[in-house]
PDB file of C-alpha atoms in Angstrom:
ATOM      1  CA  ARG K   1     -14.199 -39.801  11.318  1.00  0.00           C
ATOM      2  CA  ARG K   2     -14.776 -42.305  14.099  1.00  0.00           C
ATOM      3  CA  GLU K   3     -14.224 -45.169  11.688  1.00  0.00           C
ATOM      4  CA  LEU K   4     -10.924 -43.683  10.545  1.00  0.00           C
ATOM      5  CA  ALA K   5      -9.848 -43.030  14.130  1.00  0.00           C
ATOM      6  CA  ALA K   6     -10.637 -46.656  15.032  1.00  0.00           C
ATOM      7  CA  ALA K   7      -8.813 -47.980  11.969  1.00  0.00           C
ATOM      8  CA  TYR K   8      -5.766 -45.733  12.465  1.00  0.00           C
ATOM      9  CA  PRO K   9      -5.365 -44.993  16.181  1.00  0.00           C
ATOM     10  CA  GLU K  10      -1.844 -43.562  15.704  1.00  0.00           C
ATOM     11  CA  TYR K  11      -3.268 -40.577  13.750  1.00  0.00           C
ATOM     12  CA  THR K  12      -5.307 -37.606  14.894  1.00  0.00           C
ATOM     13  CA  PHE K  13      -8.322 -36.744  12.770  1.00  0.00           C
ATOM     14  CA  ARG K  14      -9.834 -33.250  12.708  1.00  0.00           C
ATOM     15  CA  THR K  15     -12.528 -31.446  10.808  1.00  0.00           C
ATOM     16  CA  ASN K  16     -11.545 -28.525   8.593  1.00  0.00           C
ATOM     17  CA  GLN K  17     -12.722 -26.096  11.261  1.00  0.00           C
ATOM     18  CA  GLU K  18     -10.717 -27.825  13.994  1.00  0.00           C
ATOM     19  CA  GLN K  19      -7.614 -27.892  11.781  1.00  0.00           C
ATOM     20  CA  PHE K  20      -8.037 -24.225  10.926  1.00  0.00           C
ATOM     21  CA  VAL K  21      -8.286 -23.236  14.600  1.00  0.00           C
ATOM     22  CA  GLU K  22      -5.232 -25.375  15.438  1.00  0.00           C
ATOM     23  CA  VAL K  23      -3.125 -23.778  12.715  1.00  0.00           C
ATOM     24  CA  LEU K  24      -4.218 -20.297  13.791  1.00  0.00           C
ATOM     25  CA  GLN K  25      -3.248 -21.038  17.375  1.00  0.00           C
ATOM     26  CA  GLN K  26       0.163 -22.367  16.352  1.00  0.00           C
ATOM     27  CA  GLN K  27       0.892 -19.550  13.915  1.00  0.00           C
ATOM     28  CA  ALA K  28      -0.552 -16.598  15.861  1.00  0.00           C
ATOM     29  CA  VAL K  29       2.835 -14.912  16.278  1.00  0.00           C
ATOM     30  CA  VAL K  30       3.681 -15.276  12.581  1.00  0.00           C
ATOM     31  CA  LEU K  31       0.260 -13.907  11.569  1.00  0.00           C
ATOM     32  CA  ALA K  32       0.607 -10.968  13.972  1.00  0.00           C
ATOM     33  CA  ALA K  33       4.102 -10.196  12.655  1.00  0.00           C
ATOM     34  CA  GLY K  34       2.899 -10.353   9.052  1.00  0.00           C
ATOM     35  CA  THR K  35      -0.057  -8.097   9.815  1.00  0.00           C
ATOM     36  CA  SER K  36       2.139  -5.553  11.575  1.00  0.00           C
ATOM     37  CA  LEU K  37       4.572  -5.571   8.630  1.00  0.00           C
ATOM     38  CA  VAL K  38       1.737  -4.868   6.215  1.00  0.00           C
ATOM     39  CA  ILE K  39       0.442  -2.026   8.380  1.00  0.00           C
ATOM     40  CA  LEU K  40       3.928  -0.535   8.775  1.00  0.00           C
ATOM     41  CA  GLY K  41       4.484  -0.862   5.022  1.00  0.00           C
ATOM     42  CA  VAL K  42       1.289   1.010   4.241  1.00  0.00           C
ATOM     43  CA  ILE K  43       2.126   3.744   6.762  1.00  0.00           C
ATOM     44  CA  ALA K  44       5.708   4.092   5.501  1.00  0.00           C
ATOM     45  CA  GLY K  45       4.553   4.137   1.883  1.00  0.00           C
ATOM     46  CA  GLY K  46       1.975   6.762   2.718  1.00  0.00           C
ATOM     47  CA  MET K  47       4.525   8.943   4.455  1.00  0.00           C
ATOM     48  CA  LEU K  48       6.895   8.627   1.489  1.00  0.00           C
ATOM     49  CA  ALA K  49       4.113   9.530  -0.934  1.00  0.00           C
ATOM     50  CA  LEU K  50       3.109  12.489   1.206  1.00  0.00           C
ATOM     51  CA  ASN K  51       6.726  13.637   1.404  1.00  0.00           C
ATOM     52  CA  LEU K  52       7.053  13.345  -2.379  1.00  0.00           C
ATOM     53  CA  LEU K  53       3.927  15.380  -3.035  1.00  0.00           C
ATOM     54  CA  LEU K  54       4.788  18.089  -0.520  1.00  0.00           C
ATOM     55  CA  SER K  55       8.353  18.262  -1.862  1.00  0.00           C
ATOM     56  CA  LEU K  56       6.957  18.664  -5.367  1.00  0.00           C
ATOM     57  CA  VAL K  57       4.880  21.626  -4.212  1.00  0.00           C
ATOM     58  CA  TYR K  58       7.831  23.109  -2.323  1.00  0.00           C
ATOM     59  CA  ILE K  59      10.118  22.849  -5.352  1.00  0.00           C
ATOM     60  CA  GLN K  60       7.515  24.558  -7.525  1.00  0.00           C
ATOM     61  CA  ARG K  61       6.808  27.442  -5.169  1.00  0.00           C
ATOM     62  CA  THR K  62       8.569  30.004  -7.404  1.00  0.00           C
ATOM     63  CA  PRO K  63       6.667  28.996 -10.575  1.00  0.00           C
ATOM     64  CA  PHE K  64       3.436  29.019  -8.579  1.00  0.00           C
ATOM     65  CA  SER K  65       4.290  32.512  -7.274  1.00  0.00           C
ATOM     66  CA  ILE K  66       4.930  33.662 -10.840  1.00  0.00           C
ATOM     67  CA  LEU K  67       1.595  32.223 -11.904  1.00  0.00           C
ATOM     68  CA  ARG K  68      -0.121  34.063  -9.033  1.00  0.00           C
ATOM     69  CA  ALA K  69       1.686  37.304  -9.921  1.00  0.00           C
ATOM     70  CA  THR K  70       0.531  37.023 -13.534  1.00  0.00           C
ATOM     71  CA  GLY K  71      -3.096  36.579 -12.570  1.00  0.00           C
ATOM     72  CA  ALA K  72      -3.654  32.884 -11.966  1.00  0.00           C
ATOM     73  CA  THR K  73      -6.217  32.185  -9.285  1.00  0.00           C
ATOM     74  CA  ARG K  74      -5.580  30.074  -6.226  1.00  0.00           C
ATOM     75  CA  ARG K  75      -8.168  27.639  -7.556  1.00  0.00           C
ATOM     76  CA  GLY K  76      -6.258  27.339 -10.849  1.00  0.00           C
ATOM     77  CA  ILE K  77      -2.988  26.601  -9.065  1.00  0.00           C
ATOM     78  CA  ALA K  78      -4.790  24.137  -6.798  1.00  0.00           C
ATOM     79  CA  GLY K  79      -6.045  22.436  -9.957  1.00  0.00           C
ATOM     80  CA  ILE K  80      -2.482  22.123 -11.259  1.00  0.00           C
ATOM     81  CA  VAL K  81      -1.384  20.518  -7.983  1.00  0.00           C
ATOM     82  CA  ALA K  82      -4.394  18.178  -8.020  1.00  0.00           C
ATOM     83  CA  VAL K  83      -3.651  17.028 -11.576  1.00  0.00           C
ATOM     84  CA  GLN K  84       0.013  16.416 -10.695  1.00  0.00           C
ATOM     85  CA  THR K  85      -1.048  14.428  -7.636  1.00  0.00           C
ATOM     86  CA  VAL K  86      -3.467  12.254  -9.609  1.00  0.00           C
ATOM     87  CA  CYS K  87      -0.817  11.626 -12.288  1.00  0.00           C
ATOM     88  CA  ILE K  88       1.818  10.620  -9.730  1.00  0.00           C
ATOM     89  CA  ALA K  89      -0.615   8.350  -7.852  1.00  0.00           C
ATOM     90  CA  THR K  90      -1.790   6.721 -11.087  1.00  0.00           C
ATOM     91  CA  CYS K  91       1.763   6.112 -12.284  1.00  0.00           C
ATOM     92  CA  GLY K  92       2.720   4.687  -8.886  1.00  0.00           C
ATOM     93  CA  TYR K  93      -0.276   2.364  -8.840  1.00  0.00           C
ATOM     94  CA  LEU K  94       0.338   1.179 -12.400  1.00  0.00           C
ATOM     95  CA  LEU K  95       4.018   0.572 -11.649  1.00  0.00           C
ATOM     96  CA  GLY K  96       3.072  -1.487  -8.602  1.00  0.00           C
ATOM     97  CA  ALA K  97       0.416  -3.423 -10.527  1.00  0.00           C
ATOM     98  CA  VAL K  98       2.870  -4.228 -13.332  1.00  0.00           C
ATOM     99  CA  LEU K  99       5.738  -5.245 -11.032  1.00  0.00           C
ATOM    100  CA  THR K 100       3.670  -7.309  -8.596  1.00  0.00           C
ATOM    101  CA  PRO K 101       3.137 -10.460 -10.740  1.00  0.00           C
ATOM    102  CA  PRO K 102       6.825 -11.024 -11.630  1.00  0.00           C
ATOM    103  CA  LEU K 103       7.941 -10.234  -8.072  1.00  0.00           C
ATOM    104  CA  ALA K 104       5.317 -12.613  -6.661  1.00  0.00           C
ATOM    105  CA  ALA K 105       6.460 -15.306  -9.099  1.00  0.00           C
ATOM    106  CA  GLY K 106      10.053 -14.791  -7.967  1.00  0.00           C
ATOM    107  CA  LEU K 107       9.055 -15.027  -4.306  1.00  0.00           C
ATOM    108  CA  ASP K 108       7.017 -18.133  -5.050  1.00  0.00           C
ATOM    109  CA  GLN K 109      10.039 -19.708  -6.736  1.00  0.00           C
ATOM    110  CA  LEU K 110      12.126 -18.880  -3.657  1.00  0.00           C
ATOM    111  CA  ALA K 111       9.426 -20.421  -1.459  1.00  0.00           C
ATOM    112  CA  VAL K 112       9.460 -23.569  -3.621  1.00  0.00           C
ATOM    113  CA  THR K 113      13.231 -23.783  -3.207  1.00  0.00           C
ATOM    114  CA  VAL K 114      13.031 -23.355   0.568  1.00  0.00           C
ATOM    115  CA  THR K 115       9.902 -25.354   1.388  1.00  0.00           C
ATOM    116  CA  GLY K 116       9.278 -27.583  -1.622  1.00  0.00           C
ATOM    117  CA  PHE K 117       5.656 -26.399  -1.877  1.00  0.00           C
ATOM    118  CA  GLU K 118       4.364 -24.559  -4.933  1.00  0.00           C
ATOM    119  CA  GLY K 119       1.762 -21.819  -4.885  1.00  0.00           C
ATOM    120  CA  LEU K 120       2.584 -20.394  -1.458  1.00  0.00           C
ATOM    121  CA  VAL K 121       2.840 -16.820  -2.790  1.00  0.00           C
ATOM    122  CA  GLN K 122      -0.334 -15.768  -4.528  1.00  0.00           C
ATOM    123  CA  VAL K 123      -1.682 -12.281  -5.175  1.00  0.00           C
ATOM    124  CA  PRO K 124      -5.476 -12.189  -5.162  1.00  0.00           C
ATOM    125  CA  THR K 125      -7.295  -9.743  -7.398  1.00  0.00           C
ATOM    126  CA  SER K 126      -8.576  -7.973  -4.311  1.00  0.00           C
ATOM    127  CA  ALA K 127      -4.966  -7.001  -3.495  1.00  0.00           C
ATOM    128  CA  TYR K 128      -4.845  -4.908  -6.657  1.00  0.00           C
ATOM    129  CA  LEU K 129      -8.107  -3.243  -5.682  1.00  0.00           C
ATOM    130  CA  ALA K 130      -6.779  -2.601  -2.167  1.00  0.00           C
ATOM    131  CA  GLY K 131      -3.590  -1.152  -3.668  1.00  0.00           C
ATOM    132  CA  GLY K 132      -5.645   1.200  -5.796  1.00  0.00           C
ATOM    133  CA  ILE K 133      -7.675   2.300  -2.792  1.00  0.00           C
ATOM    134  CA  VAL K 134      -4.532   2.893  -0.725  1.00  0.00           C
ATOM    135  CA  ALA K 135      -2.836   4.800  -3.581  1.00  0.00           C
ATOM    136  CA  GLY K 136      -5.960   6.872  -4.115  1.00  0.00           C
ATOM    137  CA  GLY K 137      -6.327   7.576  -0.405  1.00  0.00           C
ATOM    138  CA  PHE K 138      -2.755   8.737   0.020  1.00  0.00           C
ATOM    139  CA  ALA K 139      -2.987  10.771  -3.198  1.00  0.00           C
ATOM    140  CA  LEU K 140      -6.092  12.445  -1.814  1.00  0.00           C
ATOM    141  CA  VAL K 141      -4.420  13.269   1.500  1.00  0.00           C
ATOM    142  CA  GLY K 142      -1.193  14.379  -0.183  1.00  0.00           C
ATOM    143  CA  GLY K 143      -3.077  16.382  -2.772  1.00  0.00           C
ATOM    144  CA  LEU K 144      -5.196  18.147  -0.173  1.00  0.00           C
ATOM    145  CA  LEU K 145      -2.146  19.008   1.911  1.00  0.00           C
ATOM    146  CA  GLY K 146      -0.283  20.136  -1.209  1.00  0.00           C
ATOM    147  CA  VAL K 147      -3.202  22.305  -2.306  1.00  0.00           C
ATOM    148  CA  TRP K 148      -3.484  23.753   1.187  1.00  0.00           C
ATOM    149  CA  ARG K 149       0.237  24.519   1.189  1.00  0.00           C
ATOM    150  CA  VAL K 150       0.318  26.051  -2.284  1.00  0.00           C
ATOM    151  CA  THR K 151      -2.752  28.220  -1.790  1.00  0.00           C
ATOM    152  CA  ARG K 152      -1.058  29.881   1.194  1.00  0.00           C
ATOM    153  CA  VAL K 153       1.702  31.202  -1.087  1.00  0.00           C
ATOM    154  CA  THR K 154       1.289  34.872  -1.910  1.00  0.00           C
ATOM    155  CA  ALA K 155       2.067  36.121  -5.388  1.00  0.00           C
ATOM    156  CA  ALA K 156       5.241  38.040  -4.432  1.00  0.00           C
ATOM    157  CA  HIS K 157       6.417  35.783  -1.603  1.00  0.00           C
ATOM    158  CA  ASN K 158       8.984  33.765  -3.571  1.00  0.00           C
ATOM    159  CA  LEU K 159       9.748  36.307  -6.265  1.00  0.00           C
ATOM    160  CA  THR K 160      12.220  38.172  -4.052  1.00  0.00           C
ATOM    161  CA  ASP K 161      14.392  35.108  -3.319  1.00  0.00           C
TER     162      ASP K 161
END
């Protein structure tokens, strides 16, 4: 490094660690904005998923009341809600996993057009795992809230509407 600095005094030479720290310091605002967007996206997606699952239970309150009136147990109805929740979460995860590669390729092409650098948009395998964990977590929360909501319904509650 000293030899290069002596041979080329007009350039600044840094180690990988020094360069990494410098880039982090220069891009701190961009990194913070990106992190906050990811967090807000996860929260918004979770709230939408929760709303979907609770709306599904609300729409089905009359059929669930009929099932209760005909002898179905609360546990049986909770099982129906749990299966619906798992199916919706699985379909959502699979849809996201299938659409991510072409969307990432499109964004990468846009980045190439704007910056001239290829490979700026890459989706690591761990992102798919994280997506599965997030989908499963929100399905669990939504399913538990849906089960809690549906098990409060009495057999005759919605039959008089």
